mmCIF file of C-alpha atoms in Angstrom:
data_model
loop_
_atom_site.group_PDB
_atom_site.id
_atom_site.type_symbol
_atom_site.label_atom_id
_atom_site.label_comp_id
_atom_site.label_asym_id
_atom_site.label_seq_id
_atom_site.Cartn_x
_atom_site.Cartn_y
_atom_site.Cartn_z
ATOM 1 C CA UNK T 65 6.627 14.295 -6.373
ATOM 2 C CA UNK T 66 4.044 12.084 -3.984
ATOM 3 C CA UNK T 67 1.746 12.663 -6.363
ATOM 4 C CA UNK T 68 3.612 12.057 -9.202
ATOM 5 C CA UNK T 69 5.123 8.454 -8.543
ATOM 6 C CA UNK T 70 0.876 7.748 -7.067
ATOM 7 C CA UNK T 71 0.312 8.068 -11.216
ATOM 8 C CA UNK T 72 2.539 5.424 -11.932
ATOM 9 C CA UNK T 73 0.088 3.127 -9.372
ATOM 10 C CA UNK T 74 -2.648 1.881 -11.193
ATOM 11 C CA UNK T 75 -5.368 1.622 -7.783
ATOM 12 C CA UNK T 76 -7.355 -0.626 -9.550
ATOM 13 C CA UNK T 77 -5.224 -3.344 -9.792
ATOM 14 C CA UNK T 78 -3.983 -3.192 -6.111
ATOM 15 C CA UNK T 79 -6.911 -1.211 -4.075
ATOM 16 C CA UNK T 80 -10.931 -1.482 -4.315
ATOM 17 C CA UNK T 81 -12.266 0.820 -6.004
ATOM 18 C CA UNK T 82 -15.613 2.838 -4.684
ATOM 19 C CA UNK T 83 -17.423 5.540 -7.495
ATOM 20 C CA UNK T 84 -18.667 8.062 -5.877
ATOM 21 C CA UNK T 85 -22.376 7.073 -6.346
ATOM 22 C CA UNK T 86 -21.257 3.434 -4.969
ATOM 23 C CA UNK T 87 -20.007 5.752 -1.357
ATOM 24 C CA UNK T 88 -24.412 5.866 -0.777
ATOM 25 C CA UNK T 89 -24.899 2.396 -1.392
ATOM 26 C CA UNK T 90 -21.617 0.151 -0.458
ATOM 27 C CA UNK T 91 -20.205 2.963 2.504
ATOM 28 C CA UNK T 92 -20.635 -0.473 5.565
ATOM 29 C CA UNK T 93 -17.963 -2.185 2.566
ATOM 30 C CA UNK T 94 -15.659 0.955 2.389
ATOM 31 C CA UNK T 95 -15.811 1.055 6.595
ATOM 32 C CA UNK T 96 -14.891 -2.827 6.742
ATOM 33 C CA UNK T 97 -12.060 -2.829 4.482
ATOM 34 C CA UNK T 98 -10.740 -0.101 6.724
ATOM 35 C CA UNK T 99 -11.466 -1.516 10.106
ATOM 36 C CA UNK T 100 -9.587 -4.735 8.274
ATOM 37 C CA UNK T 101 -6.494 -2.497 7.034
ATOM 38 C CA UNK T 102 -7.495 -2.421 3.227
ATOM 39 C CA UNK T 103 -6.624 0.843 1.172
ATOM 40 C CA UNK T 104 -9.673 2.011 -1.264
ATOM 41 C CA UNK T 105 -9.585 4.475 -4.238
ATOM 42 C CA UNK T 106 -12.990 6.073 -4.727
ATOM 43 C CA UNK T 107 -13.112 7.917 -8.242
ATOM 44 C CA UNK T 108 -15.036 10.296 -9.948
ATOM 45 C CA UNK T 109 -16.021 9.093 -13.466
ATOM 46 C CA UNK T 110 -13.022 6.721 -13.960
ATOM 47 C CA UNK T 111 -10.567 9.200 -12.400
ATOM 48 C CA UNK T 112 -8.911 8.666 -8.819
ATOM 49 C CA UNK T 113 -10.461 11.070 -6.527
ATOM 50 C CA UNK T 114 -8.945 9.759 -2.853
ATOM 51 C CA UNK T 115 -7.436 7.542 -1.134
ATOM 52 C CA UNK T 116 -9.197 6.227 2.196
ATOM 53 C CA UNK T 117 -6.293 4.899 3.746
ATOM 54 C CA UNK T 118 -6.827 2.513 7.448
ATOM 55 C CA UNK T 119 -6.322 5.019 10.602
ATOM 56 C CA UNK T 120 -3.777 2.927 12.695
ATOM 57 C CA UNK T 121 -0.507 3.305 14.062
ATOM 58 C CA UNK T 122 1.944 3.378 10.585
ATOM 59 C CA UNK T 123 -0.504 6.941 9.968
ATOM 60 C CA UNK T 124 -0.860 8.418 13.450
ATOM 61 C CA UNK T 125 3.057 7.798 13.977
ATOM 62 C CA UNK T 126 4.115 8.389 10.220
ATOM 63 C CA UNK T 127 1.670 10.703 8.512
ATOM 64 C CA UNK T 128 0.033 9.344 5.325
ATOM 65 C CA UNK T 129 1.892 9.824 2.739
ATOM 66 C CA UNK T 130 4.377 7.555 5.005
ATOM 67 C CA UNK T 131 1.474 5.432 6.024
ATOM 68 C CA UNK T 132 0.700 4.340 2.271
ATOM 69 C CA UNK T 133 4.133 4.076 1.373
ATOM 70 C CA UNK T 134 4.325 1.514 4.370
ATOM 71 C CA UNK T 135 1.140 -0.672 3.331
ATOM 72 C CA UNK T 136 2.077 -0.736 -0.751
ATOM 73 C CA UNK T 137 5.287 -1.794 -0.345
ATOM 74 C CA UNK T 138 4.568 -4.551 2.538
ATOM 75 C CA UNK T 139 1.710 -5.971 0.167
ATOM 76 C CA UNK T 140 4.117 -6.099 -2.639
ATOM 77 C CA UNK T 141 2.848 -3.308 -5.000
ATOM 78 C CA UNK T 142 5.772 -0.836 -4.948
ATOM 79 C CA UNK T 143 9.458 -1.388 -4.821
ATOM 80 C CA UNK T 144 11.953 -0.308 -2.010
ATOM 81 C CA UNK T 145 13.155 1.852 -3.391
ATOM 82 C CA UNK T 146 9.439 3.664 -4.746
ATOM 83 C CA UNK T 147 7.889 3.188 -1.345
ATOM 84 C CA UNK T 148 11.178 5.501 0.312
ATOM 85 C CA UNK T 149 10.516 7.898 -2.600
ATOM 86 C CA UNK T 150 6.550 7.857 -1.643
ATOM 87 C CA UNK T 151 7.118 8.488 2.183
ATOM 88 C CA UNK T 152 10.376 11.112 1.299
ATOM 89 C CA UNK T 153 12.725 9.159 3.042
ATOM 90 C CA UNK T 154 16.466 7.771 2.182
ATOM 91 C CA UNK T 155 16.416 3.554 1.155
ATOM 92 C CA UNK T 156 18.551 3.898 3.913
ATOM 93 C CA UNK T 157 15.647 5.455 6.442
ATOM 94 C CA UNK T 158 12.741 3.199 4.904
ATOM 95 C CA UNK T 159 14.292 0.273 5.338
ATOM 96 C CA UNK T 160 14.727 1.022 9.218
ATOM 97 C CA UNK T 161 10.785 2.834 9.755
ATOM 98 C CA UNK T 162 9.813 -1.310 8.628
ATOM 99 C CA UNK T 163 12.006 -3.244 9.887
ATOM 100 C CA UNK T 164 10.316 -1.205 12.714
ATOM 101 C CA UNK T 165 7.700 -2.464 12.195
ATOM 102 C CA UNK T 166 8.450 -5.892 11.015
ATOM 103 C CA UNK T 167 8.497 -5.476 7.738
ATOM 104 C CA UNK T 168 10.809 -8.206 6.069
ATOM 105 C CA UNK T 169 12.754 -6.114 2.778
ATOM 106 C CA UNK T 170 14.486 -9.253 2.093
ATOM 107 C CA UNK T 171 11.523 -11.969 0.866
ATOM 108 C CA UNK T 172 12.982 -14.770 -0.360
ATOM 109 C CA UNK T 173 10.567 -17.609 -1.287
ATOM 110 C CA UNK T 174 10.632 -21.671 -0.351
ATOM 111 C CA UNK T 175 11.999 -21.761 -4.152
ATOM 112 C CA UNK T 176 14.698 -19.243 -4.105
ATOM 113 C CA UNK T 177 15.691 -20.760 -0.706
ATOM 114 C CA UNK T 178 15.972 -24.087 -2.098
ATOM 115 C CA UNK T 179 17.526 -23.170 -4.505
ATOM 116 C CA UNK T 180 20.262 -20.850 -3.168
ATOM 117 C CA UNK T 181 21.135 -23.582 -0.349
ATOM 118 C CA UNK T 182 21.313 -26.074 -3.011
ATOM 119 C CA UNK T 183 24.026 -23.521 -4.984
ATOM 120 C CA UNK T 184 25.713 -23.494 -1.487
ATOM 121 C CA UNK T 185 25.707 -27.427 -1.198
#
């Protein structure tokens, strides 16, 4: 299921892309990006081969699939439901996990908040 969900995401739109050939010349960039918490995808002949996931607390505690799901949700690339499926969790479990990392599940823009307040007034 994880791979099926990942196939629905265009990694080039949300991650820095490196070709296998780039790795020789741009390894430093890949490492700096990981240190800054950015995901990267490595491709071969235009096909994704692997994703470089930053080595952080989430990865250590939760594993690769969950760390990737948390990061993609936090960066607003996937919905809560999709992130939960990627992590193999229920939506409630995913909500609890995100709360544990201080990641808000409901994100309201300033304009949405102002409109909601105006609707009550």
